[in-house]
C-alpha cells in the first residue's frame, strides 16, 4: 500500500511539473524584448520596459493571490493562472503592434504572478519536509527548460519563412500556447488533496508578515535574485553586441547559454540539496556570481564573457528555491501568505531592468552590470541569515 501511495503521489507530480514548464514562459520576455527593440528601433531603456512591465504585476497580484488561494484553493488558482497565460500567448499570433505586445506581456506577467504564488505551495501538498527545497529546485529545472528553449525557437522562427506562417520570431507564442492548453487539461483532471486554510487572511495581515525580519530579508533576496535573472536574460546579448560586435540573432545565444547553465544548476541542485546544507550550497552559488560579475567588469574577450554568463546562470539557479523554502520553514502556518509575499518579490524583475536600462544608456553595459552587482552582494549578506 505504501508503494502504491508513493507511485500515485509522483504521478500527480507530472502535471504540476508541466505547469512549472509553463511558468518558464515568462522568461521569453528577455529575448522577445531584444527582437522588439530591433524591430521598432528602441533605446535600451525603452526596450527594458517590456520585462519591467511583465514583472510589475507581481507587485500588484501576488499578495491578493495568496488571499485568493485561501478562498478557492491552490489548484483552482493555478488553473486560473494557466488560462490567463493562454490568452497572453494568443494575442501576438494576430498582431505584432506595440500596444498588442504591451497587452500580451502584461497578461503574461499577471498569469505568471498567479501561477508562481499558487504553484509552489501546491507542490508542498505532495512533498513535505527537507525534500521540499530539492523538489522546488527540480521544478525550477523544468521551468528553466522552457526558458532556454525560448531563444532557440525565436531564432529559428526569425530565420525561417514558410514553416512559421509569417510569424517570424513570434512563432514562439503558439508553440508555448499549445503546451499551456495541455497543462490546463491535465492538471484539471488530476485530483489533489489540499491542506485546509485556517481562515481567509486579508491583504493587511499578509503584508504584516513583512514586519518579521527574516521574511523581509527573504523578500529582498527574492527581488535581487529575479533582478539578476531578468537582468542577465535581457543584457547578455547586449554585452556581446556592444563588446564583440555580434548581430542580434547570433548574440541571442548568450541568453540560451545563461538558461542552459541555470537548468544544469537546477538539476544538480535538486540532488545536491538532498545531501548538503542549504546554507553551504547558497554560499557556493553566490561565490559563482561574484566571480562572474568581476569577470564581466574586467574582461571583454568572447570566451570569458561566455564563462561569466554561464557562472551567473549556475549560481543563480538555486537561489529562489532556497530562499522560498527558508521563508516557508520560518512561517509554516502561513504558507499561502508567505508564498504571496515571496512572489511579490519578483517585482525585482521590474526594478532592476529599469535601472539597468538607464545605467547602460548612460555609460554602456558596464552600468547594467554594476546594478546587478548590487543584488549579488546583498545575497552574500543574506547568507548569514540562513539557519540551515
PDB file of N, CA and C in Angstrom, residues 118-174:
ATOM      1  N   UNK A 118       0.792  30.374  -6.464  1.00  0.00           N
ATOM      2  CA  UNK A 118      -0.028  29.212  -6.104  1.00  0.00           C
ATOM      3  C   UNK A 118       0.636  27.867  -6.385  1.00  0.00           C
ATOM      4  N   UNK A 119       1.509  27.795  -7.379  1.00  0.00           N
ATOM      5  CA  UNK A 119       2.066  26.503  -7.773  1.00  0.00           C
ATOM      6  C   UNK A 119       3.070  25.968  -6.758  1.00  0.00           C
ATOM      7  N   UNK A 120       3.904  26.855  -6.203  1.00  0.00           N
ATOM      8  CA  UNK A 120       4.893  26.392  -5.222  1.00  0.00           C
ATOM      9  C   UNK A 120       4.240  25.793  -3.977  1.00  0.00           C
ATOM     10  N   UNK A 121       3.261  26.467  -3.348  1.00  0.00           N
ATOM     11  CA  UNK A 121       2.590  25.823  -2.202  1.00  0.00           C
ATOM     12  C   UNK A 121       1.750  24.611  -2.601  1.00  0.00           C
ATOM     13  N   UNK A 122       1.251  24.571  -3.850  1.00  0.00           N
ATOM     14  CA  UNK A 122       0.523  23.378  -4.292  1.00  0.00           C
ATOM     15  C   UNK A 122       1.455  22.171  -4.280  1.00  0.00           C
ATOM     16  N   UNK A 123       2.703  22.374  -4.677  1.00  0.00           N
ATOM     17  CA  UNK A 123       3.689  21.298  -4.633  1.00  0.00           C
ATOM     18  C   UNK A 123       3.899  20.804  -3.208  1.00  0.00           C
ATOM     19  N   UNK A 124       3.814  21.721  -2.228  1.00  0.00           N
ATOM     20  CA  UNK A 124       4.033  21.330  -0.827  1.00  0.00           C
ATOM     21  C   UNK A 124       2.924  20.422  -0.304  1.00  0.00           C
ATOM     22  N   UNK A 125       1.808  20.293  -1.037  1.00  0.00           N
ATOM     23  CA  UNK A 125       0.769  19.343  -0.657  1.00  0.00           C
ATOM     24  C   UNK A 125       1.197  17.897  -0.940  1.00  0.00           C
ATOM     25  N   UNK A 126       2.165  17.754  -1.853  1.00  0.00           N
ATOM     26  CA  UNK A 126       2.652  16.417  -2.197  1.00  0.00           C
ATOM     27  C   UNK A 126       4.028  16.124  -1.620  1.00  0.00           C
ATOM     28  N   UNK A 127       4.839  17.162  -1.426  1.00  0.00           N
ATOM     29  CA  UNK A 127       6.205  16.998  -0.917  1.00  0.00           C
ATOM     30  C   UNK A 127       6.358  17.841   0.341  1.00  0.00           C
ATOM     31  N   UNK A 128       6.803  17.220   1.416  1.00  0.00           N
ATOM     32  CA  UNK A 128       6.959  17.952   2.677  1.00  0.00           C
ATOM     33  C   UNK A 128       8.392  17.824   3.208  1.00  0.00           C
ATOM     34  N   UNK A 129       8.663  18.602   4.256  1.00  0.00           N
ATOM     35  CA  UNK A 129       9.915  18.486   4.991  1.00  0.00           C
ATOM     36  C   UNK A 129      11.135  18.949   4.216  1.00  0.00           C
ATOM     37  N   UNK A 130      12.267  18.302   4.508  1.00  0.00           N
ATOM     38  CA  UNK A 130      13.532  18.707   3.917  1.00  0.00           C
ATOM     39  C   UNK A 130      13.592  18.464   2.415  1.00  0.00           C
ATOM     40  N   UNK A 131      12.707  17.613   1.889  1.00  0.00           N
ATOM     41  CA  UNK A 131      12.703  17.331   0.452  1.00  0.00           C
ATOM     42  C   UNK A 131      12.055  18.455  -0.352  1.00  0.00           C
ATOM     43  N   UNK A 132      11.405  19.396   0.334  1.00  0.00           N
ATOM     44  CA  UNK A 132      10.706  20.461  -0.378  1.00  0.00           C
ATOM     45  C   UNK A 132      11.664  21.332  -1.173  1.00  0.00           C
ATOM     46  N   UNK A 133      12.797  21.720  -0.567  1.00  0.00           N
ATOM     47  CA  UNK A 133      13.752  22.589  -1.260  1.00  0.00           C
ATOM     48  C   UNK A 133      14.272  21.933  -2.533  1.00  0.00           C
ATOM     49  N   UNK A 134      14.630  20.642  -2.462  1.00  0.00           N
ATOM     50  CA  UNK A 134      15.137  19.949  -3.649  1.00  0.00           C
ATOM     51  C   UNK A 134      14.037  19.775  -4.694  1.00  0.00           C
ATOM     52  N   UNK A 135      12.784  19.573  -4.239  1.00  0.00           N
ATOM     53  CA  UNK A 135      11.667  19.436  -5.184  1.00  0.00           C
ATOM     54  C   UNK A 135      11.355  20.761  -5.860  1.00  0.00           C
ATOM     55  N   UNK A 136      11.420  21.852  -5.101  1.00  0.00           N
ATOM     56  CA  UNK A 136      11.250  23.179  -5.705  1.00  0.00           C
ATOM     57  C   UNK A 136      12.356  23.450  -6.710  1.00  0.00           C
ATOM     58  N   UNK A 137      13.573  23.014  -6.385  1.00  0.00           N
ATOM     59  CA  UNK A 137      14.695  23.192  -7.307  1.00  0.00           C
ATOM     60  C   UNK A 137      14.481  22.384  -8.579  1.00  0.00           C
ATOM     61  N   UNK A 138      13.935  21.165  -8.436  1.00  0.00           N
ATOM     62  CA  UNK A 138      13.655  20.368  -9.632  1.00  0.00           C
ATOM     63  C   UNK A 138      12.583  21.055 -10.477  1.00  0.00           C
ATOM     64  N   UNK A 139      11.596  21.666  -9.797  1.00  0.00           N
ATOM     65  CA  UNK A 139      10.594  22.441 -10.537  1.00  0.00           C
ATOM     66  C   UNK A 139      11.228  23.598 -11.282  1.00  0.00           C
ATOM     67  N   UNK A 140      12.213  24.252 -10.653  1.00  0.00           N
ATOM     68  CA  UNK A 140      12.935  25.333 -11.328  1.00  0.00           C
ATOM     69  C   UNK A 140      13.748  24.795 -12.506  1.00  0.00           C
ATOM     70  N   UNK A 141      14.234  23.564 -12.387  1.00  0.00           N
ATOM     71  CA  UNK A 141      14.928  22.923 -13.508  1.00  0.00           C
ATOM     72  C   UNK A 141      13.987  22.765 -14.704  1.00  0.00           C
ATOM     73  N   UNK A 142      12.777  22.280 -14.429  1.00  0.00           N
ATOM     74  CA  UNK A 142      11.794  22.103 -15.502  1.00  0.00           C
ATOM     75  C   UNK A 142      11.430  23.474 -16.095  1.00  0.00           C
ATOM     76  N   UNK A 143      11.255  24.463 -15.229  1.00  0.00           N
ATOM     77  CA  UNK A 143      10.975  25.825 -15.673  1.00  0.00           C
ATOM     78  C   UNK A 143      12.085  26.353 -16.576  1.00  0.00           C
ATOM     79  N   UNK A 144      13.325  26.060 -16.199  1.00  0.00           N
ATOM     80  CA  UNK A 144      14.471  26.566 -16.950  1.00  0.00           C
ATOM     81  C   UNK A 144      14.561  25.962 -18.351  1.00  0.00           C
ATOM     82  N   UNK A 145      13.999  24.749 -18.534  1.00  0.00           N
ATOM     83  CA  UNK A 145      13.987  24.152 -19.867  1.00  0.00           C
ATOM     84  C   UNK A 145      13.211  25.036 -20.835  1.00  0.00           C
ATOM     85  N   UNK A 146      12.035  25.504 -20.391  1.00  0.00           N
ATOM     86  CA  UNK A 146      11.245  26.413 -21.219  1.00  0.00           C
ATOM     87  C   UNK A 146      11.995  27.712 -21.452  1.00  0.00           C
ATOM     88  N   UNK A 147      12.738  28.158 -20.441  1.00  0.00           N
ATOM     89  CA  UNK A 147      13.459  29.424 -20.542  1.00  0.00           C
ATOM     90  C   UNK A 147      14.559  29.364 -21.601  1.00  0.00           C
ATOM     91  N   UNK A 148      15.360  28.288 -21.591  1.00  0.00           N
ATOM     92  CA  UNK A 148      16.468  28.269 -22.535  1.00  0.00           C
ATOM     93  C   UNK A 148      16.039  27.841 -23.939  1.00  0.00           C
ATOM     94  N   UNK A 149      14.876  27.185 -24.054  1.00  0.00           N
ATOM     95  CA  UNK A 149      14.366  26.859 -25.388  1.00  0.00           C
ATOM     96  C   UNK A 149      13.834  28.090 -26.118  1.00  0.00           C
ATOM     97  N   UNK A 150      13.358  29.083 -25.357  1.00  0.00           N
ATOM     98  CA  UNK A 150      12.726  30.254 -25.968  1.00  0.00           C
ATOM     99  C   UNK A 150      13.625  30.960 -26.990  1.00  0.00           C
ATOM    100  N   UNK A 151      14.888  31.283 -26.674  1.00  0.00           N
ATOM    101  CA  UNK A 151      15.733  31.955 -27.680  1.00  0.00           C
ATOM    102  C   UNK A 151      15.952  31.107 -28.923  1.00  0.00           C
ATOM    103  N   UNK A 152      16.074  29.779 -28.763  1.00  0.00           N
ATOM    104  CA  UNK A 152      16.284  28.919 -29.922  1.00  0.00           C
ATOM    105  C   UNK A 152      15.061  28.905 -30.832  1.00  0.00           C
ATOM    106  N   UNK A 153      13.875  28.820 -30.223  1.00  0.00           N
ATOM    107  CA  UNK A 153      12.648  28.822 -31.026  1.00  0.00           C
ATOM    108  C   UNK A 153      12.496  30.160 -31.740  1.00  0.00           C
ATOM    109  N   UNK A 154      12.792  31.269 -31.027  1.00  0.00           N
ATOM    110  CA  UNK A 154      12.703  32.600 -31.630  1.00  0.00           C
ATOM    111  C   UNK A 154      13.713  32.753 -32.764  1.00  0.00           C
ATOM    112  N   UNK A 155      14.947  32.273 -32.552  1.00  0.00           N
ATOM    113  CA  UNK A 155      15.973  32.365 -33.603  1.00  0.00           C
ATOM    114  C   UNK A 155      15.594  31.526 -34.810  1.00  0.00           C
ATOM    115  N   UNK A 156      15.027  30.345 -34.542  1.00  0.00           N
ATOM    116  CA  UNK A 156      14.577  29.504 -35.657  1.00  0.00           C
ATOM    117  C   UNK A 156      13.487  30.215 -36.451  1.00  0.00           C
ATOM    118  N   UNK A 157      12.520  30.787 -35.731  1.00  0.00           N
ATOM    119  CA  UNK A 157      11.439  31.495 -36.407  1.00  0.00           C
ATOM    120  C   UNK A 157      11.934  32.698 -37.192  1.00  0.00           C
ATOM    121  N   UNK A 158      12.942  33.392 -36.670  1.00  0.00           N
ATOM    122  CA  UNK A 158      13.466  34.591 -37.332  1.00  0.00           C
ATOM    123  C   UNK A 158      14.215  34.269 -38.609  1.00  0.00           C
ATOM    124  N   UNK A 159      14.701  33.033 -38.753  1.00  0.00           N
ATOM    125  CA  UNK A 159      15.487  32.669 -39.928  1.00  0.00           C
ATOM    126  C   UNK A 159      14.713  31.773 -40.890  1.00  0.00           C
ATOM    127  N   UNK A 160      13.435  31.522 -40.620  1.00  0.00           N
ATOM    128  CA  UNK A 160      12.589  30.713 -41.488  1.00  0.00           C
ATOM    129  C   UNK A 160      11.523  31.598 -42.128  1.00  0.00           C
ATOM    130  N   UNK A 161      10.850  31.071 -43.128  1.00  0.00           N
ATOM    131  CA  UNK A 161       9.765  31.834 -43.761  1.00  0.00           C
ATOM    132  C   UNK A 161       8.477  31.011 -43.791  1.00  0.00           C
ATOM    133  N   UNK A 162       8.410  30.001 -44.645  1.00  0.00           N
ATOM    134  CA  UNK A 162       7.183  29.236 -44.810  1.00  0.00           C
ATOM    135  C   UNK A 162       6.743  28.478 -43.556  1.00  0.00           C
ATOM    136  N   UNK A 163       7.644  27.761 -42.843  1.00  0.00           N
ATOM    137  CA  UNK A 163       7.173  26.940 -41.724  1.00  0.00           C
ATOM    138  C   UNK A 163       6.559  27.721 -40.568  1.00  0.00           C
ATOM    139  N   UNK A 164       6.845  29.010 -40.469  1.00  0.00           N
ATOM    140  CA  UNK A 164       6.337  29.780 -39.339  1.00  0.00           C
ATOM    141  C   UNK A 164       5.097  30.592 -39.687  1.00  0.00           C
ATOM    142  N   UNK A 165       4.546  30.416 -40.892  1.00  0.00           N
ATOM    143  CA  UNK A 165       3.318  31.088 -41.308  1.00  0.00           C
ATOM    144  C   UNK A 165       3.430  32.610 -41.206  1.00  0.00           C
ATOM    145  N   UNK A 166       4.627  33.128 -41.476  1.00  0.00           N
ATOM    146  CA  UNK A 166       4.823  34.577 -41.470  1.00  0.00           C
ATOM    147  C   UNK A 166       4.976  35.191 -40.089  1.00  0.00           C
ATOM    148  N   UNK A 167       5.006  34.364 -39.051  1.00  0.00           N
ATOM    149  CA  UNK A 167       5.128  34.905 -37.704  1.00  0.00           C
ATOM    150  C   UNK A 167       6.556  35.317 -37.358  1.00  0.00           C
ATOM    151  N   UNK A 168       7.531  34.738 -38.036  1.00  0.00           N
ATOM    152  CA  UNK A 168       8.918  35.046 -37.703  1.00  0.00           C
ATOM    153  C   UNK A 168       9.246  34.584 -36.292  1.00  0.00           C
ATOM    154  N   UNK A 169       9.942  35.421 -35.529  1.00  0.00           N
ATOM    155  CA  UNK A 169      10.328  35.039 -34.159  1.00  0.00           C
ATOM    156  C   UNK A 169       9.113  34.827 -33.258  1.00  0.00           C
ATOM    157  N   UNK A 170       7.956  35.382 -33.657  1.00  0.00           N
ATOM    158  CA  UNK A 170       6.751  35.252 -32.835  1.00  0.00           C
ATOM    159  C   UNK A 170       6.135  33.853 -32.880  1.00  0.00           C
ATOM    160  N   UNK A 171       6.728  32.940 -33.656  1.00  0.00           N
ATOM    161  CA  UNK A 171       6.274  31.550 -33.642  1.00  0.00           C
ATOM    162  C   UNK A 171       6.419  30.951 -32.243  1.00  0.00           C
ATOM    163  N   UNK A 172       7.261  31.585 -31.450  1.00  0.00           N
ATOM    164  CA  UNK A 172       7.440  31.179 -30.058  1.00  0.00           C
ATOM    165  C   UNK A 172       6.111  31.119 -29.297  1.00  0.00           C
ATOM    166  N   UNK A 173       5.220  32.054 -29.581  1.00  0.00           N
ATOM    167  CA  UNK A 173       3.978  32.165 -28.816  1.00  0.00           C
ATOM    168  C   UNK A 173       3.011  31.003 -29.057  1.00  0.00           C
ATOM    169  N   UNK A 174       2.702  30.620 -30.313  1.00  0.00           N
ATOM    170  CA  UNK A 174       1.801  29.474 -30.491  1.00  0.00           C
ATOM    171  C   UNK A 174       2.392  28.154 -30.011  1.00  0.00           C
TER     172      UNK A 174
END
